[in-house]
Short mmCIF file of C-alpha atoms and ligand atoms in Angstrom, two decimals:
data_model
loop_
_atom_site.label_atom_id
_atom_site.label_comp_id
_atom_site.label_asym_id
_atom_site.label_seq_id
_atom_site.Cartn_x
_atom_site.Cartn_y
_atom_site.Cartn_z
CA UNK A 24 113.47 131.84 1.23
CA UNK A 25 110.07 130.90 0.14
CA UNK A 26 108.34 133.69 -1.74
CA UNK A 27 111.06 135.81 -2.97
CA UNK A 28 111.07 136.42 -5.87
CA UNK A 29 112.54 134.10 -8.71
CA UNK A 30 112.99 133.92 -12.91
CA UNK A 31 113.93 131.20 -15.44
CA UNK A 32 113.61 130.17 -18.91
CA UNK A 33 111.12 127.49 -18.93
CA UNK A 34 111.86 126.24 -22.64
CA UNK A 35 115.63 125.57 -23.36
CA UNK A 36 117.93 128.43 -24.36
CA UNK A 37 118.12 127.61 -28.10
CA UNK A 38 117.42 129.53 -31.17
CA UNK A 39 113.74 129.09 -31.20
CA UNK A 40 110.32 130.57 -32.20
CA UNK A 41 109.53 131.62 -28.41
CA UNK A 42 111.41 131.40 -24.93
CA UNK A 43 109.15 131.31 -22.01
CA UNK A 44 110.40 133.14 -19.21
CA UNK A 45 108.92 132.22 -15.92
CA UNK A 46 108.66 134.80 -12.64
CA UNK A 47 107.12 133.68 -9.15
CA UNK A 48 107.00 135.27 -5.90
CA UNK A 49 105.02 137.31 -3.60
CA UNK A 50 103.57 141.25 -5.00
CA UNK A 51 104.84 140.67 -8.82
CA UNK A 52 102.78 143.35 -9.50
CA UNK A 53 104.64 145.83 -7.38
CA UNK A 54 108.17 144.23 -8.09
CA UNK A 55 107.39 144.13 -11.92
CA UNK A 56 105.87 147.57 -11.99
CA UNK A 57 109.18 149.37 -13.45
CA UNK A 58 109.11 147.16 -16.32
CA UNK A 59 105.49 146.61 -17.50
CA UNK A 60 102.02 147.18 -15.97
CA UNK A 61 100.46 143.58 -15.66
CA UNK A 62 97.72 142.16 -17.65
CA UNK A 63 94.06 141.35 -16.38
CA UNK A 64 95.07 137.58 -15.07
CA UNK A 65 94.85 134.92 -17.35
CA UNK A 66 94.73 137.39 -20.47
CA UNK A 67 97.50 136.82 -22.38
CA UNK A 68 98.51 140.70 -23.75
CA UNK A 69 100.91 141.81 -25.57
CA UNK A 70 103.72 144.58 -23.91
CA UNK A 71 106.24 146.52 -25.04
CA UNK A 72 109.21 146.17 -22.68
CA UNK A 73 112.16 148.29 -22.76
CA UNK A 74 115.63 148.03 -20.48
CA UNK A 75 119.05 149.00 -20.87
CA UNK A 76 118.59 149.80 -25.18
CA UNK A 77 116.63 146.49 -25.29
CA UNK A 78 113.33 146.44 -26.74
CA UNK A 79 111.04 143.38 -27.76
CA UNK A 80 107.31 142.65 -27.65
CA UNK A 81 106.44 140.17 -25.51
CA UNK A 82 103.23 138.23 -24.91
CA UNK A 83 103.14 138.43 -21.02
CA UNK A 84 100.49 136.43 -18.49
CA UNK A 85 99.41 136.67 -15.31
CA UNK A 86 98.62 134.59 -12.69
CA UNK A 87 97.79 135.65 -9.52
CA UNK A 88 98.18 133.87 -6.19
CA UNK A 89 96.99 131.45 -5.14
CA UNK A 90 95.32 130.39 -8.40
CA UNK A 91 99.21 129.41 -10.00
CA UNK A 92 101.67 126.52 -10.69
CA UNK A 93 103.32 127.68 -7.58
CA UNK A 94 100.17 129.29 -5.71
CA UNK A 95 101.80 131.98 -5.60
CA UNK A 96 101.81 135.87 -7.94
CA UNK A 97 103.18 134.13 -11.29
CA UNK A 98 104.17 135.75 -14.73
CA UNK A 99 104.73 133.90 -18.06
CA UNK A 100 106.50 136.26 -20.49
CA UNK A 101 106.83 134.66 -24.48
CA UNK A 102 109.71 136.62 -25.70
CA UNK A 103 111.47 135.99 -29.22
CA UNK A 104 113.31 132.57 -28.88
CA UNK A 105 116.87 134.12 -29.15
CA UNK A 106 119.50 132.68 -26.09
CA UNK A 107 121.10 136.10 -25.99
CA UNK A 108 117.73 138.00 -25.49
CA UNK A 109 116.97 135.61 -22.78
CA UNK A 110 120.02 136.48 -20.82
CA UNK A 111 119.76 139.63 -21.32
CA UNK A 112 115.87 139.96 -20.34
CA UNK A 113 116.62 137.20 -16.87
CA UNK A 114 119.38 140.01 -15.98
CA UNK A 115 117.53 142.74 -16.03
CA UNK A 116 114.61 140.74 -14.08
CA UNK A 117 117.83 140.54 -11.87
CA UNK A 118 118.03 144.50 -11.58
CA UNK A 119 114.76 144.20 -10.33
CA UNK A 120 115.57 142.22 -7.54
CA UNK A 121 114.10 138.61 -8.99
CA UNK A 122 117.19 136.18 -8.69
CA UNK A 123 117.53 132.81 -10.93
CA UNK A 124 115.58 130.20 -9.80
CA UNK A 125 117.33 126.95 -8.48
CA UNK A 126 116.51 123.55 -10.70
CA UNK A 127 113.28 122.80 -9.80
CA UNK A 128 112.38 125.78 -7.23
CA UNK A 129 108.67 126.27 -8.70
CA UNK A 130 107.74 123.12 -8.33
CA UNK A 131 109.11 122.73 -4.75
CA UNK A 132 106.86 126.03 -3.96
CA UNK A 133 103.98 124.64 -5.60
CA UNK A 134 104.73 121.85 -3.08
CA UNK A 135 105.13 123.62 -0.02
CA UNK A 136 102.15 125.91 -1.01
CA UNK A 137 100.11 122.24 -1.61
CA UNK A 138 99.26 122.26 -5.26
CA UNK A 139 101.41 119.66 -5.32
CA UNK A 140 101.43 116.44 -3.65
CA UNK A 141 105.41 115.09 -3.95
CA UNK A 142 104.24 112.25 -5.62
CA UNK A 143 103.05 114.54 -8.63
CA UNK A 144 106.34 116.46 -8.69
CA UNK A 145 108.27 113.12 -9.18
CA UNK A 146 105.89 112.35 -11.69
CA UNK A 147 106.30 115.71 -13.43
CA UNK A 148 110.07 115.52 -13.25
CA UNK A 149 109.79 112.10 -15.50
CA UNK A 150 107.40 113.24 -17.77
CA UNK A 151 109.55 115.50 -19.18
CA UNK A 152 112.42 113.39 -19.59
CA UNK A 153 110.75 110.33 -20.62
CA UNK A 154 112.04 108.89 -23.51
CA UNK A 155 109.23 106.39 -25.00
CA UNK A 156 105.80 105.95 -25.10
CA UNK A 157 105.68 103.68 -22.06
CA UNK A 158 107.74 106.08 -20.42
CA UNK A 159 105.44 108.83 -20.76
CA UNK A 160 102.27 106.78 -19.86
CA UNK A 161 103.76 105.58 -17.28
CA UNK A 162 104.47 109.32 -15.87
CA UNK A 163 101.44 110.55 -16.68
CA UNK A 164 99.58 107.68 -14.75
CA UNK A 165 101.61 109.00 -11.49
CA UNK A 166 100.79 112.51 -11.80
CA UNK A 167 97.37 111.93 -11.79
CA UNK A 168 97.04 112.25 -7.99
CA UNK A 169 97.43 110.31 -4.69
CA UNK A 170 97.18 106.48 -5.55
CA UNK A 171 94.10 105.78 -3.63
CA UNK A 172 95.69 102.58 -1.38
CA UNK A 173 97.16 105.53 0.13
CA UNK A 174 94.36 106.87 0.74
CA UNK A 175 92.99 103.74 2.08
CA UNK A 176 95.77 102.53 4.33
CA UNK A 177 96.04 106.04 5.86
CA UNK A 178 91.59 105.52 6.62
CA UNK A 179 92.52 102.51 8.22
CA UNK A 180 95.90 102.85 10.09
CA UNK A 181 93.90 106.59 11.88
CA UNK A 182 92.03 105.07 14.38
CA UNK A 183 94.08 102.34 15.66
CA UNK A 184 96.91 105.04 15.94
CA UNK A 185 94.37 107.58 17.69
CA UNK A 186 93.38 104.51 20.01
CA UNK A 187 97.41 103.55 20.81
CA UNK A 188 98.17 106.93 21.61
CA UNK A 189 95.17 107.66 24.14
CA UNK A 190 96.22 104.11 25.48
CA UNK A 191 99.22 105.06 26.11
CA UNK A 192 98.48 108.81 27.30
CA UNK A 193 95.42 108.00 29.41
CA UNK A 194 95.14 104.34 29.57
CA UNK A 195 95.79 103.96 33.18
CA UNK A 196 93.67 106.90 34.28
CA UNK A 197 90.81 106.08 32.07
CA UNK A 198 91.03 102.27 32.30
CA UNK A 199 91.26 102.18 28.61
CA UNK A 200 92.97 98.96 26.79
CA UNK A 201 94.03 98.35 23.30
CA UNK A 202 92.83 95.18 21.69
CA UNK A 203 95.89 93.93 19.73
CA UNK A 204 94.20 90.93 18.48
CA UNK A 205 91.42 93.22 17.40
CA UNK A 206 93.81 95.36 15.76
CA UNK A 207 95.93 93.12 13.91
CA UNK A 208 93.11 90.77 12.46
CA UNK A 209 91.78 94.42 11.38
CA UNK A 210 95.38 95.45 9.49
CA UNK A 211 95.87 91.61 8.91
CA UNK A 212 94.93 92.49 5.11
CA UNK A 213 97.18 95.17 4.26
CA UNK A 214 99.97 92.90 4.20
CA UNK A 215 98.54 91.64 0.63
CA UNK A 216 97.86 95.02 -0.31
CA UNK A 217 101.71 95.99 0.35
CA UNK A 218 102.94 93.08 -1.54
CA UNK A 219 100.50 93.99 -4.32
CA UNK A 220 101.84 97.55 -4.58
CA UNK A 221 105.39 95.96 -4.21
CA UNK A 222 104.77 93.71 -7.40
CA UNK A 223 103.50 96.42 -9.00
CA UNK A 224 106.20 99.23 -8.17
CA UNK A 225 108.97 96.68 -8.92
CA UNK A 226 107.73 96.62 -12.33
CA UNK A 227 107.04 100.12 -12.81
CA UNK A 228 110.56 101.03 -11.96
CA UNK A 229 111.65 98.92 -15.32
CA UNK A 230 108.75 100.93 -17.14
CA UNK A 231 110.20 104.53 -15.76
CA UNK A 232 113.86 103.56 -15.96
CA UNK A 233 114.42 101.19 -18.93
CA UNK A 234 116.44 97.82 -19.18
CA UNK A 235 119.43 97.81 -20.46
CA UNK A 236 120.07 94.46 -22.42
CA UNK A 237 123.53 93.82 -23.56
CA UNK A 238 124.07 90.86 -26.68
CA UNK A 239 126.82 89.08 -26.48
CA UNK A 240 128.29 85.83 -27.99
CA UNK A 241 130.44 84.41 -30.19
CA UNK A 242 131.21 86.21 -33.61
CA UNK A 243 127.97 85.26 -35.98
CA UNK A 244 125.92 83.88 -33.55
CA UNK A 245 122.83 86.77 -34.63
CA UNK A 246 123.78 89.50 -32.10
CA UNK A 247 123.60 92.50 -34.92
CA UNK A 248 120.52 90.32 -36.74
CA UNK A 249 118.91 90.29 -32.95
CA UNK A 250 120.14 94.37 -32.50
CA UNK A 251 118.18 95.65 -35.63
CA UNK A 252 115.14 93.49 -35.45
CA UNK A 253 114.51 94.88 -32.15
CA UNK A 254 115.40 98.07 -32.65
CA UNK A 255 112.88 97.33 -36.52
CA UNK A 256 115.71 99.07 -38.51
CA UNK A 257 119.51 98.25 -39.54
CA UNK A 258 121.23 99.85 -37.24
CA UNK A 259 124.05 97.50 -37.40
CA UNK A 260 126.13 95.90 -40.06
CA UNK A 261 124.96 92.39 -40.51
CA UNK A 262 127.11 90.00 -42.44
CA UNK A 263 128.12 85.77 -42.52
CA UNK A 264 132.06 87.30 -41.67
CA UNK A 265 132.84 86.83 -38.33
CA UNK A 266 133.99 89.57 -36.63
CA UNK A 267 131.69 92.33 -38.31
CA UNK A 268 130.96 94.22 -35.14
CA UNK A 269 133.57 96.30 -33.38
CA UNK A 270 132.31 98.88 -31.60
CA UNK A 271 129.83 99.14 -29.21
CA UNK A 272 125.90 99.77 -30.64
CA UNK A 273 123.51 101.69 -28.63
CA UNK A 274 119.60 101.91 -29.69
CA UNK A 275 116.77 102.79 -27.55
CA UNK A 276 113.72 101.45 -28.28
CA UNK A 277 110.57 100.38 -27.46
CA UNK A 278 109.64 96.58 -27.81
CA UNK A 279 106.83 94.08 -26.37
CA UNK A 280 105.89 97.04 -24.48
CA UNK A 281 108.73 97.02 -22.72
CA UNK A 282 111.43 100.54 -23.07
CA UNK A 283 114.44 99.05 -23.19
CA UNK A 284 118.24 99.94 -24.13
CA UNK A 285 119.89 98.27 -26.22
CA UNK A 286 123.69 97.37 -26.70
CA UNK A 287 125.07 95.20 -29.34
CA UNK A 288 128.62 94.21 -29.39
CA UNK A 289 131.78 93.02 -30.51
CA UNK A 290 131.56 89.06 -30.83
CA UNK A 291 133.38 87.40 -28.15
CA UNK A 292 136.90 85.49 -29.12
CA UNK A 293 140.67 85.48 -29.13
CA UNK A 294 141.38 87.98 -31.94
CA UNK A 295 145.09 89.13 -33.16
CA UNK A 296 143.06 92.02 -35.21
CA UNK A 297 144.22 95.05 -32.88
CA UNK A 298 140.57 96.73 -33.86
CA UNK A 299 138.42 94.03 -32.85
CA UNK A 300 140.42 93.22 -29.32
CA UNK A 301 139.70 96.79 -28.86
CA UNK A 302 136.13 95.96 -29.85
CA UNK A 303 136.41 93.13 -27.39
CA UNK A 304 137.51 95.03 -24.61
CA UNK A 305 134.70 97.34 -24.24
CA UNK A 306 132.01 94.42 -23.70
CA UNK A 307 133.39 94.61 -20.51
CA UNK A 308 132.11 97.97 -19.67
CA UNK A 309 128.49 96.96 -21.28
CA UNK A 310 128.00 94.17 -19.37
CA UNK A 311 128.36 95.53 -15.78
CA UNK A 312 125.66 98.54 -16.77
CA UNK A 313 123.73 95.81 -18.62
CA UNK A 314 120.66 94.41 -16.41
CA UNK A 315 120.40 91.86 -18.53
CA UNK A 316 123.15 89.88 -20.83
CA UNK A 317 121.40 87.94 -23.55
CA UNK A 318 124.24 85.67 -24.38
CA UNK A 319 123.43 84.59 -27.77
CA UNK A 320 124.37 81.01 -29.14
CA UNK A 321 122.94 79.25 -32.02
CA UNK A 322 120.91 76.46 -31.90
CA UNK A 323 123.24 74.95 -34.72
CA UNK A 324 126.25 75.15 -31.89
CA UNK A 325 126.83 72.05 -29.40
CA UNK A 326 126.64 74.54 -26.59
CA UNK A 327 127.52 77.78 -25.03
CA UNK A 328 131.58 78.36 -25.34
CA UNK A 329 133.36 77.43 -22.35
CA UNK A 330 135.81 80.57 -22.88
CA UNK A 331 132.37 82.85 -22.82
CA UNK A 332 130.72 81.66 -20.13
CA UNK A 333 133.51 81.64 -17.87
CA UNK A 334 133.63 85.43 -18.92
CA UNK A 335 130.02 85.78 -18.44
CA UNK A 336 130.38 84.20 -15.15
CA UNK A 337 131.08 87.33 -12.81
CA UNK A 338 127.81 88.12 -14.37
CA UNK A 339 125.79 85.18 -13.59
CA UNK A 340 122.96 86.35 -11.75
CA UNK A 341 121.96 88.34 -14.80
CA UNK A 342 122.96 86.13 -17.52
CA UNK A 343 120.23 84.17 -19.94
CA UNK A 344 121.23 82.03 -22.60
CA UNK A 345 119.17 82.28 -25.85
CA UNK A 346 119.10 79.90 -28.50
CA UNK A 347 119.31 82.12 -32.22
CA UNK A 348 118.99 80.42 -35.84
CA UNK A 349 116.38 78.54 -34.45
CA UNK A 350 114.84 78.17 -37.82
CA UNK A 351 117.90 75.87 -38.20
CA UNK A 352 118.37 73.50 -35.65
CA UNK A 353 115.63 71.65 -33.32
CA UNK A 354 116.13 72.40 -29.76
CA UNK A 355 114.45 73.45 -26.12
CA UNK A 356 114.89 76.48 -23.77
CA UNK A 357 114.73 79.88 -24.88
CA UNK A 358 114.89 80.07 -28.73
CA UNK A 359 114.10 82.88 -31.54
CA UNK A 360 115.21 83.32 -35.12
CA UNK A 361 115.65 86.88 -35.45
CA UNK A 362 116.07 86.22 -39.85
CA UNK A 363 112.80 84.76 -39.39
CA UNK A 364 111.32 86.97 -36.62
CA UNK A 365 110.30 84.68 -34.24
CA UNK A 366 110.74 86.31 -31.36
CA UNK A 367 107.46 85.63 -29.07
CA UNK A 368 109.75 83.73 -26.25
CA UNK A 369 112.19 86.69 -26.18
CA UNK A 370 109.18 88.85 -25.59
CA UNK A 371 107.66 86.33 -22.80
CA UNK A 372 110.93 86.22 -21.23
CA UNK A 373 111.14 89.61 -20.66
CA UNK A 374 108.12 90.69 -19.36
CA UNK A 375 108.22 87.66 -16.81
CA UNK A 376 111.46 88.68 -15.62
CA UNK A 377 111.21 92.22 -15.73
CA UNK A 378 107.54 92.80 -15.21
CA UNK A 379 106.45 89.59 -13.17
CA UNK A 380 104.03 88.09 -15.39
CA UNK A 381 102.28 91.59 -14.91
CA UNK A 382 100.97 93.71 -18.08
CA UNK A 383 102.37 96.95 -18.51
CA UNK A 384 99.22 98.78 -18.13
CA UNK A 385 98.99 96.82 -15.12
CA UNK A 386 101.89 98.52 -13.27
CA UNK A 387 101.10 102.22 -14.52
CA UNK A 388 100.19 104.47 -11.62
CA UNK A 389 102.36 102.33 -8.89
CA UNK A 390 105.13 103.47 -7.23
CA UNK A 391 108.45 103.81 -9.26
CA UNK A 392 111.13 106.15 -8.23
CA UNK A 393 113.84 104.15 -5.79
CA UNK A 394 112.88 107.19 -3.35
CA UNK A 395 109.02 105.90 -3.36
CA UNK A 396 110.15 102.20 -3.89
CA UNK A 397 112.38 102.32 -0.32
CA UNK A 398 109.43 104.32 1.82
CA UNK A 399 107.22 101.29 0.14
CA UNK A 400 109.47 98.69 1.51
CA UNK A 401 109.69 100.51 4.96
CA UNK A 402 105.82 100.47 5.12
CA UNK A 403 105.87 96.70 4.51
CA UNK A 404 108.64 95.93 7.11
CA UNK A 405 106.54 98.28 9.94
CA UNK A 406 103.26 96.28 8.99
CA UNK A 407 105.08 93.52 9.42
CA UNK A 408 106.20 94.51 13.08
CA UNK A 409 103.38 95.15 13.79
CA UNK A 410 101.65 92.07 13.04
CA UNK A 411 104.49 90.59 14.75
CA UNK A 412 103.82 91.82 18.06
CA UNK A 413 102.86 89.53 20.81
CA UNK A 414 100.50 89.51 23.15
CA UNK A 415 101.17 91.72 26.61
CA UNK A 416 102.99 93.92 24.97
CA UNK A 417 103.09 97.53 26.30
CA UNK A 418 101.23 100.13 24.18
CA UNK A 419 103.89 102.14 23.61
CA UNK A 420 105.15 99.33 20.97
CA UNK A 421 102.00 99.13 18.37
CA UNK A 422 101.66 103.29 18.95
CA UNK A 423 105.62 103.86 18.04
CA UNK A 424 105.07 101.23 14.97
CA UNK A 425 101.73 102.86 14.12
CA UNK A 426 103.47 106.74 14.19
CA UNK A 427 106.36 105.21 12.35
CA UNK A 428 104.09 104.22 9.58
CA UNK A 429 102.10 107.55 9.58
CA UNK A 430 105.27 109.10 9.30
CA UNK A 431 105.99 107.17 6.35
CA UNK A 432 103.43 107.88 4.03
CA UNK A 433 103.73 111.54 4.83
CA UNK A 434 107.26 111.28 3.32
CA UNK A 435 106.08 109.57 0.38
CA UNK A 436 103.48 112.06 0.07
CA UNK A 437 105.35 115.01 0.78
CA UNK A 438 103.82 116.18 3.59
CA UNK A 439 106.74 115.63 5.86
CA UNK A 440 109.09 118.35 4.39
CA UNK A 441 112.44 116.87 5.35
CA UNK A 442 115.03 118.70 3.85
CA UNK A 443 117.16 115.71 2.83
CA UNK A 444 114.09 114.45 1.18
CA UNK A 445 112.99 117.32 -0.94
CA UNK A 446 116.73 117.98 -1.80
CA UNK A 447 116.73 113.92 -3.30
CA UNK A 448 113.85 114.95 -5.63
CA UNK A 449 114.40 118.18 -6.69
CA UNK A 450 118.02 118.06 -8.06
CA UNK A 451 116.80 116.28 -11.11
CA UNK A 452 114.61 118.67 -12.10
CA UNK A 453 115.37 121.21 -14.90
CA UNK A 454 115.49 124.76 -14.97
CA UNK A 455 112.52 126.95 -14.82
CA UNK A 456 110.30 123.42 -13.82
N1 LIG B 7 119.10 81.42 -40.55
C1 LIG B 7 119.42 82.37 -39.69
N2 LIG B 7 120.46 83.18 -39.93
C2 LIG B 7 120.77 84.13 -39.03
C3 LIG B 7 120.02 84.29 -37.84
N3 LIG B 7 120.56 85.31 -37.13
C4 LIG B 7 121.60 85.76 -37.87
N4 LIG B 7 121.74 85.06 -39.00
C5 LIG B 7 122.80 85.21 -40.02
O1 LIG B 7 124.04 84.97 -39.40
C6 LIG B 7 125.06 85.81 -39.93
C7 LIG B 7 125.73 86.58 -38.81
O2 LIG B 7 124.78 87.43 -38.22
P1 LIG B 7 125.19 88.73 -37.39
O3 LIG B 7 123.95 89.29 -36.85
O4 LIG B 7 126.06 89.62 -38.20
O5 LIG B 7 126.05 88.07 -36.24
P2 LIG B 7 126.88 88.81 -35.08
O6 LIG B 7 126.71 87.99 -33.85
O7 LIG B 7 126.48 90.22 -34.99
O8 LIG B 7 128.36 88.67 -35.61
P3 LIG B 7 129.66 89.56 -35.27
O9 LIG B 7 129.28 91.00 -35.35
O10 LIG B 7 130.63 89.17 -36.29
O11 LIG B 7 130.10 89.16 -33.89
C8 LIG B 7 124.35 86.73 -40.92
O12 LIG B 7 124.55 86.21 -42.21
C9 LIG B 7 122.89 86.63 -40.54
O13 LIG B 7 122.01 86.84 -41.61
C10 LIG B 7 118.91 83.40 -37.60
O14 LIG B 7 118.20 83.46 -36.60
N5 LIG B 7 118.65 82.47 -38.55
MG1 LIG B 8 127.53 91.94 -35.13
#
């Protein structure tokens, strides 16, 4: 029920300097009143609160509604960062009739009160678990507001669908026609604005979610070299005996712009050593998470291993070959020497796969979630109806299309509060957000 009240910690429940405990609802002042008398708003004062033998000093503030995170009454306590004292404290809030807030419940009222758009939740939600500095640009870009296309396609889609629906409401009565020609020379030009945002979102998504790159090849073909020079320490053991790595490395890291994960592994071969089959056997696992599998082979090698690439060949569709030690042999194709490191093709390669030849700053403020990514592609596909439509038509068809896409954006925005919809953002929030 929106408005009743609702507590949690907002910082994690560790041993810390302060925990921030978080109340929202309607009348705090009234519900809180057993416990403390509320400061002026935004005054942060210090109160002595006492419950159940307890007693701490807490720095408390207020923020009345509507001028909150949530819009609505909201209190900030800073208590002493002790787990136990924060359980104790969000039970007696408890007594008081303020229940634990679900994962994300204060944003999802700041939503439905509209200091949020949905866009800027999702945005929020990754900001605070992004894990590089691209990562974090690229969330703050998307909480910065609605993207103004949407602003524009909305300014141009209103009075075609306001014309369609009188069409079809009055049209006989009032002799009124819809022009589709008119219409879809005017819309004609969104199409390249769709794709645009669909370039741009594709690559975003690889900005807010990482790539995982899994190396593989034959033992001593510069997998571990490759590993550490990305990753610009030694992570990994790195020696001329074949067979050095075992296990399964993990580094994440931030390269060419680019967040990516990385995964180096066991060298691929027939092995009798029971440590390194083991070894062997988890590249399996890697390479179906991977989203891409560098197979390493050096440029001093005839070729790729048969035995390997008919292993890699499940894989194919994400599968480049990459030429290593190319200090050491001439050659074409994709080619780096890690020892030396030469690595501008790897770097080229990536962002043209991943990015599509776009810049990173380039993609920052597009769409990126798969939530916003799916409405986008929706959008595109109606447009494209709609454009499709043929002459003689009944009105009915360009005013359904039209609503449809309406309908759309207010999902994307938020404004549309479907259930199912919210319910897909808002589990990944954290407590107290
Ligand atoms: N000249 C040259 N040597 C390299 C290059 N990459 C790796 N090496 C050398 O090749 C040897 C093997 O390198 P590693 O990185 O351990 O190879 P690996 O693929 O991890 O090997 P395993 O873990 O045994 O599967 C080391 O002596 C490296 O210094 C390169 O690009 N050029
Ligand atoms: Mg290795």
């Amino acid at each position: 029920m929106a408005g009743d009240p609702i507590c949690a910690p907002a910082t994690p429940l560790l041993p810390s300097a302060i925990a921030i405990v978080r109340v929202s609802g309607e009348r705090l002042s009234r519900r809180l009143a057993p416990l403390l008398e509320l400061p002026a708003p935004r005054r942060a004062e210090l109160r002595r609160l006492g419950w159940s033998g307890y007693r701490e000093r807490a720095l408390v503030l207020h923020f009345p509604a509507p001028d909150s995170y949530t819009g609505e009454d909201l209190v900030e306590f800073q208590l002493h960062g002790n787990p136990l004292l924060v359980q104790r404290f969000l039970e007696h809030l408890g007594t008081l009739g303020v229940r634990l807030a679900e994962p994300g419940e204060f944003t999802r009222r700041a939503l439905l009160n509209g200091k949020q758009n949905l866009l800027e939740a999702e945005a929020l939600r990754d900001l605070v678990s992004a894990g590089t500095d691209t990562q974090l640009r690229e969330a703050q870009a998307r909480a910065g507001g609605l993207p103004a296309w949407i602003r524009d396609v909305r300014a141009r889609i209103a009075p075609w669908l306001a014309r369609a629906e009188a069409v079809v409401d009055y049209g006989e009565e009032e002799h009124l026609d819809l022009d589709l020609l008119e219409m879809k020379g005017d819309l004609q030009s969104l199409q390249a604005l769709f794709h645009m945002e669909q370039r741009r979102s594709a690559a975003a998504h690889w900005l807010r979610d990482g790539i995982r790159i899994a190396l593989v090849g034959r033992p001593n073909a510069g997998k571990s070299t490759l590993f550490n020079a990305l990753a610009g320490e030694d992570r990994a053991i790195v020696t001329d005996v074949p067979g050095t790595t075992r296990d399964v490395l993990e580094v994440r890291v931030e390269w060419a712009g680019l967040p990516l994960l990385l995964f180096d592994t066991a060298g691929l071969r027939h092995t009798e050593d029971p440590v390194e089959r083991l070894g062997v056997a988890r590249v399996e696992a890697v390479l179906e998470r991977a989203d891409l599998i560098l197979h390493l082979v050096p440029a001093t090698d005839a070729g790729p291993e048969p035995g390997i690439q008919e292993r890699l060949a499940p894989f194919a569709a994400k599968v480049q070959e990459i030429r290593t030690f190319s200090d050491q042999a001439p050659g074409c194709g994709l080619r780096i020497s890690a020892t030396l490191g030469d690595l501008a093709g790897l770097a080229t390669h990536l962002r043209t796969r991943f990015l599509g030849g776009l810049a990173p700053e380039a993609c920052l403020g597009a769409l990126a979630t798969a939530r916003q990514r799916r409405l986008l592609d929706d959008l595109g596909g109606s447009l494209q109806a709609l454009l499709d439509l043929g002459p003689g038509c009944p009105p009915e068809l360009p005013a359904s299309t039209l609503q449809g896409m309406w309908g759309l954006l207010a999902r994307l925005t938020g404004e549309d509060r479907a259930e199912s919809s919210l319910d897909e953002v808002f589990s990944g929030f954290c407590l107290g957000k």
